mmCIF file of C-alpha atoms in Angstrom:
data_model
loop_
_atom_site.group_PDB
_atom_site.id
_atom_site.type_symbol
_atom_site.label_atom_id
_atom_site.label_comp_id
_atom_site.label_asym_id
_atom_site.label_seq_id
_atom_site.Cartn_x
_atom_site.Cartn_y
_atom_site.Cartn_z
ATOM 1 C CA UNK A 282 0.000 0.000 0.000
ATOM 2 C CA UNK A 283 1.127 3.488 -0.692
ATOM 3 C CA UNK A 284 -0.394 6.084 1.102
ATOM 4 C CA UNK A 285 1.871 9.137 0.129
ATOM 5 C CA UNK A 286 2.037 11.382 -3.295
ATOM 6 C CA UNK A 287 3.749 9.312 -5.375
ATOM 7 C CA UNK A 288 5.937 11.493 -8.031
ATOM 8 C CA UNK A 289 8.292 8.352 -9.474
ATOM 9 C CA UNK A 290 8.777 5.147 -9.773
ATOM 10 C CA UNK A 291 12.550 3.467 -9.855
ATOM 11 C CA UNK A 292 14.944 0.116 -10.159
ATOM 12 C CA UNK A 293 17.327 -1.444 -11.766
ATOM 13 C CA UNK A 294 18.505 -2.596 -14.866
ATOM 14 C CA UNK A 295 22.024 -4.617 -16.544
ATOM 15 C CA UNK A 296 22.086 -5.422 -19.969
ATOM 16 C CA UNK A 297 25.518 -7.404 -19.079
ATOM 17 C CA UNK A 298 27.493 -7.361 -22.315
ATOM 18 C CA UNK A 299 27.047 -5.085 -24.939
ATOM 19 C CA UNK A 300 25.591 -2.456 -22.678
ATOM 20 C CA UNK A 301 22.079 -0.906 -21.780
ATOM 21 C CA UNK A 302 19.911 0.927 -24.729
ATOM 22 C CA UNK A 303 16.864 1.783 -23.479
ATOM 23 C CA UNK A 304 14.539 0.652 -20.226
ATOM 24 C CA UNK A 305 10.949 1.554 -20.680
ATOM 25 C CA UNK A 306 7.661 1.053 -18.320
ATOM 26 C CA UNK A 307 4.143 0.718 -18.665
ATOM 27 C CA UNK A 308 1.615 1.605 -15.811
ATOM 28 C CA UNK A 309 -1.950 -0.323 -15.798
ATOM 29 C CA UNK A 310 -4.887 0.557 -13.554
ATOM 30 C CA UNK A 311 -6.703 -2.780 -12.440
ATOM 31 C CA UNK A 312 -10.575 -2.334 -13.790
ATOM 32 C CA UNK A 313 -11.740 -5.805 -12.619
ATOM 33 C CA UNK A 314 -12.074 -9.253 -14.240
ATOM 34 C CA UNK A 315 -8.293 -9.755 -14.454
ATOM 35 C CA UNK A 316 -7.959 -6.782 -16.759
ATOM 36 C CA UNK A 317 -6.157 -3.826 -16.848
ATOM 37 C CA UNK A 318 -5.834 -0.215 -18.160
ATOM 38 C CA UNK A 319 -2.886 1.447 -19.496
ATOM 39 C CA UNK A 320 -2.399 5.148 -17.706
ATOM 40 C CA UNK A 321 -2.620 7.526 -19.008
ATOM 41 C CA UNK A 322 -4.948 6.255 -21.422
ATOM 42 C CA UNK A 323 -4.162 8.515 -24.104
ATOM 43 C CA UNK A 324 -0.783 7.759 -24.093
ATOM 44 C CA UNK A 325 1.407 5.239 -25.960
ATOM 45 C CA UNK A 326 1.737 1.694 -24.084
ATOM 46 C CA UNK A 327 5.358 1.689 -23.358
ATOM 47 C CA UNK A 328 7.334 5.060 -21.762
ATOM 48 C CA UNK A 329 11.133 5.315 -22.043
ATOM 49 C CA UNK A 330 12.832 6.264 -18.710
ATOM 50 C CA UNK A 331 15.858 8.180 -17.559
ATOM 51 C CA UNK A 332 18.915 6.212 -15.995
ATOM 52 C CA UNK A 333 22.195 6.847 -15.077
ATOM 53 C CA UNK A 334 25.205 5.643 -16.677
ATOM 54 C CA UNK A 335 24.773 5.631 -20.381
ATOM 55 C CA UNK A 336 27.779 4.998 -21.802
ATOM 56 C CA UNK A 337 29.466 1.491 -19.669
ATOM 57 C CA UNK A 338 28.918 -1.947 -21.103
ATOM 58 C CA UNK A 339 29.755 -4.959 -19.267
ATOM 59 C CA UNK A 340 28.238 -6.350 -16.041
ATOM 60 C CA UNK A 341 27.023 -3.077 -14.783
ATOM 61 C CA UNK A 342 23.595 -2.178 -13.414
ATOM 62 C CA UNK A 343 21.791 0.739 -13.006
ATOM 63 C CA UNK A 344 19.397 2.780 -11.349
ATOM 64 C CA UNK A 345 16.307 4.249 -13.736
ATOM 65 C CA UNK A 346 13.910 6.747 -12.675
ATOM 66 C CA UNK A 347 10.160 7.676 -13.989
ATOM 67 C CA UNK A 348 8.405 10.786 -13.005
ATOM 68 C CA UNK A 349 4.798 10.225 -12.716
ATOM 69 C CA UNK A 350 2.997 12.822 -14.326
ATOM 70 C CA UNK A 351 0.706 14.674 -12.031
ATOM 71 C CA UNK A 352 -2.442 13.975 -10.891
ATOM 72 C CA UNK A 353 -1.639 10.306 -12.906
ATOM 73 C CA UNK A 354 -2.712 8.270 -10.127
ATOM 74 C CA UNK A 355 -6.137 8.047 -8.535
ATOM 75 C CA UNK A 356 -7.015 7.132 -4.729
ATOM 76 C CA UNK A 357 -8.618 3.530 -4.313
ATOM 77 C CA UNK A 358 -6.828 2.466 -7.344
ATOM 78 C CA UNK A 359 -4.807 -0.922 -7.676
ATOM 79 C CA UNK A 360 -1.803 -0.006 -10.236
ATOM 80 C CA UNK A 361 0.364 -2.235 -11.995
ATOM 81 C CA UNK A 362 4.461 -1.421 -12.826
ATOM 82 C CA UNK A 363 6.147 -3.681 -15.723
ATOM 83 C CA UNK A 364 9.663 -2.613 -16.920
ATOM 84 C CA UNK A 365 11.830 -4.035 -19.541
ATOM 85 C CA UNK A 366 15.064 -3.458 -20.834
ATOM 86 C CA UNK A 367 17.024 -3.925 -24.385
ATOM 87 C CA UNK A 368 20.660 -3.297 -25.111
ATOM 88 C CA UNK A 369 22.957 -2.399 -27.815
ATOM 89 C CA UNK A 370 22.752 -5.836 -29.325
ATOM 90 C CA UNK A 371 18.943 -5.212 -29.836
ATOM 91 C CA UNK A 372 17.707 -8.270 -27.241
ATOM 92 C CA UNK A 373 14.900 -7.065 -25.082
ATOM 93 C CA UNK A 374 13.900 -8.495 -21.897
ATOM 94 C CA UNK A 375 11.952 -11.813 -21.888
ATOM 95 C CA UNK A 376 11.039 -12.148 -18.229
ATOM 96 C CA UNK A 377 9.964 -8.509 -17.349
ATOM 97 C CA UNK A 378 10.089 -6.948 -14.121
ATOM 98 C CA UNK A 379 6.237 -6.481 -12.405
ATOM 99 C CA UNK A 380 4.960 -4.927 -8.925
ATOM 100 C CA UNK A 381 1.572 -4.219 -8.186
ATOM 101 C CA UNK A 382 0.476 -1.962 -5.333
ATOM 102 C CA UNK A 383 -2.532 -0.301 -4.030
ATOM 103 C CA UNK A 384 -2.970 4.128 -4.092
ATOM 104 C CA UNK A 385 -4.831 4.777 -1.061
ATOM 105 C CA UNK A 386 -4.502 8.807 -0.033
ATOM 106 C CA UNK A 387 -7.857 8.738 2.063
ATOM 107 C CA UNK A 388 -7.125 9.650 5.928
ATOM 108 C CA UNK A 389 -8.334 7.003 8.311
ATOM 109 C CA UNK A 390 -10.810 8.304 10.880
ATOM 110 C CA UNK A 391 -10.168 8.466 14.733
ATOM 111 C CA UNK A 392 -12.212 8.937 17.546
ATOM 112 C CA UNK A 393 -11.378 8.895 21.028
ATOM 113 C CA UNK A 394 -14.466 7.956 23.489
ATOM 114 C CA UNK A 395 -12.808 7.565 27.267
ATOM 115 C CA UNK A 396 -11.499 10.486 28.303
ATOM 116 C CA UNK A 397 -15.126 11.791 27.793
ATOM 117 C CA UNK A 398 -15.133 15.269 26.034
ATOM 118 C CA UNK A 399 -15.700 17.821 29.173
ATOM 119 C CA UNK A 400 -15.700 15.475 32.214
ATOM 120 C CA UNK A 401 -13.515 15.625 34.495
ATOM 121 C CA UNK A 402 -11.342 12.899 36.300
ATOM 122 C CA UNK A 403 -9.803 12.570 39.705
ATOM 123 C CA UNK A 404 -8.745 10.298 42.442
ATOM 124 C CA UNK A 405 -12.519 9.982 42.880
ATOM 125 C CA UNK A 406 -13.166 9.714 38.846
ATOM 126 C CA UNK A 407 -10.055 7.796 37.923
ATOM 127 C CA UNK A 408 -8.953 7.840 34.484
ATOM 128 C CA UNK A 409 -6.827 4.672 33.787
ATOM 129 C CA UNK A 410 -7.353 3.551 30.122
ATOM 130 C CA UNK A 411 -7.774 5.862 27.213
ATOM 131 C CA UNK A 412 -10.315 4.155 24.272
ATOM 132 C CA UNK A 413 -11.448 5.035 20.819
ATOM 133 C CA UNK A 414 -12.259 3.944 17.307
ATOM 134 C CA UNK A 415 -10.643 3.908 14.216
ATOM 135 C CA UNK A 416 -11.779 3.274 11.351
ATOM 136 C CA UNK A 417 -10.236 3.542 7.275
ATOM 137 C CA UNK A 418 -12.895 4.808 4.487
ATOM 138 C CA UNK A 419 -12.615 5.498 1.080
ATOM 139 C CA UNK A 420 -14.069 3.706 -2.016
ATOM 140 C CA UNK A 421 -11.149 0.659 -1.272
ATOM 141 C CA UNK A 422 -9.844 1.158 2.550
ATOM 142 C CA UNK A 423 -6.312 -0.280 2.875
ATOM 143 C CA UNK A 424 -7.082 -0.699 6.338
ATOM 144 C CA UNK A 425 -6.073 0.413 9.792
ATOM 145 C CA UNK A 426 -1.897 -0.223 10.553
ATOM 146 C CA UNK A 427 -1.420 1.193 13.804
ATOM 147 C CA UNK A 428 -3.134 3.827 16.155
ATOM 148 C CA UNK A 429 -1.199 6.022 18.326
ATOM 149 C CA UNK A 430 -1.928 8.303 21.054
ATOM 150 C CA UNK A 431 -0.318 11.627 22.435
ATOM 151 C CA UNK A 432 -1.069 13.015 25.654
ATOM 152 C CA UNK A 433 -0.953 16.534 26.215
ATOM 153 C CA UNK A 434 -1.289 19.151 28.427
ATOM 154 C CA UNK A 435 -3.546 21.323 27.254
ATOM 155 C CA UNK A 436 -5.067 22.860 24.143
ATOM 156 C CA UNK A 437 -2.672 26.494 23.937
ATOM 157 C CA UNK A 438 0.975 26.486 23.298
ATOM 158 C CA UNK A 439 2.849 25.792 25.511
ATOM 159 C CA UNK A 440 2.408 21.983 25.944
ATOM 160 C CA UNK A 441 3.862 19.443 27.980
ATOM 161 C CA UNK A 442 3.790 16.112 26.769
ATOM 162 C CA UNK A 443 3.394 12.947 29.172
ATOM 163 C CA UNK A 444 6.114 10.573 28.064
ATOM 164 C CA UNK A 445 4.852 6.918 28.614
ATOM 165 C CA UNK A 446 7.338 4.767 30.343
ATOM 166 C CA UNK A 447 9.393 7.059 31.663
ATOM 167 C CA UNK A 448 6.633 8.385 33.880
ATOM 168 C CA UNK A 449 7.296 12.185 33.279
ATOM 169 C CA UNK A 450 5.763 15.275 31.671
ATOM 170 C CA UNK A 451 8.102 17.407 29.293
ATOM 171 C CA UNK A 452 7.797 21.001 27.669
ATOM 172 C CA UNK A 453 7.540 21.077 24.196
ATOM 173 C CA UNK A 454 8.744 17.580 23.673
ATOM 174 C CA UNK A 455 5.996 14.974 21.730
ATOM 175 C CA UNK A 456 6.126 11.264 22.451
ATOM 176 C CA UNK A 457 3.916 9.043 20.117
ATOM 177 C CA UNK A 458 2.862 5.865 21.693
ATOM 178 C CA UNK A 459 1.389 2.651 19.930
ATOM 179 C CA UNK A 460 -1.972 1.725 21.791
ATOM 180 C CA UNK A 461 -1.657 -1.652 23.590
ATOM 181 C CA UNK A 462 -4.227 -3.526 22.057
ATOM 182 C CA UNK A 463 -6.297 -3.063 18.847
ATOM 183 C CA UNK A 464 -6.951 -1.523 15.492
ATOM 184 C CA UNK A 465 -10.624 -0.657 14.904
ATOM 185 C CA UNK A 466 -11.545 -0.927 18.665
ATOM 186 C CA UNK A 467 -8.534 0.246 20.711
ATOM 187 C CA UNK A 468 -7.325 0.752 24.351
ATOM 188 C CA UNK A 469 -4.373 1.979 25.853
ATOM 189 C CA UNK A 470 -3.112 1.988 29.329
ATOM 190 C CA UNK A 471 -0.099 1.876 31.338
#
């Protein structure tokens, strides 16, 4: 899963002998049934790429680079990579290179339900877990990896942050913690 703005795509390529000519890739969008859809549609099957080192031959490999054009990719998409390579000699790959992945760029949704909103807690009203619900939507959720919790001070600058473990409150230092138990329905405690 890639959650992130993708811009390119990279690997690797050795055309062993006589030297690399060309590495080109093709990007598919997965429309069901087994089938797929070249992207951008309008555009011609196969794209040459950049690389470095143009000029060796010999057992060398390289690194080649695609930028993604953009706004190329769409959110809930599954997208297929396939690269191939030819040399100097004019052979072209037989066994190509292929990755599939999933674009998912849709936020997952977290809601915390103990500490309740307004109450207040004591040593009479003791506070000892914190719960919540999480929950990934979109048209095709990649699901929910981890959920982490900060506790602060306050809502106005500045804020101390309650480091778990160590037992202590610090200025202006965050500390992330992974919730102990959980994904959709989570708790954590000490």
């Amino acid at each position: 899963y890639i959650n992130d703005l993708l811009t390119s795509i990279s690997g690797t390529a050795n055309a062993k002998l006589s030297g690399l000519a060309k590495v080109d890739v093709q990007i598919s969008s997965y429309i069901g049934s087994n089938n797929w859809s070249i992207v951008p549609a309008a555009s011609n099957e196969w794209r040459e790429v950049s690389y470095s080192d143009t000029r060796s031959t010999g057992d060398i490999t390289v690194r080649w680079y695609y930028n993604i054009p953009g706004a190329t990719l769409v959110d809930g998409t599954t997208y297929q990579v396939v690269s191939r390579s030819s040399d100097t000699a004019n052979n072209v790959d037989v066994v190509l290179s292929t990755t599939v992945f999933f674009y998912d760029t849709t936020e997952p949704e977290i809601k915390i339900s103990t500490p309740v909103m307004g109450w207040y807690y004591s040593q009479n009203r003791i506070l000892n877990e914190i719960r919540g619900t999480s929950s990934d939507l979109g048209t095709s959720p990649s699901g929910i990896d981890r959920v982490e919790v900060r506790i602060s001070s306050g809502l106005s600058s500045p804020y101390s942050y309650y480091w778990p473990g160590d037992g202590v409150w610090r200025l202006n230092q965050s500390s992330w913690v992974k919730v102990n138990s959980g994904k959709t329905s989570w708790t954590y405690s000490e």
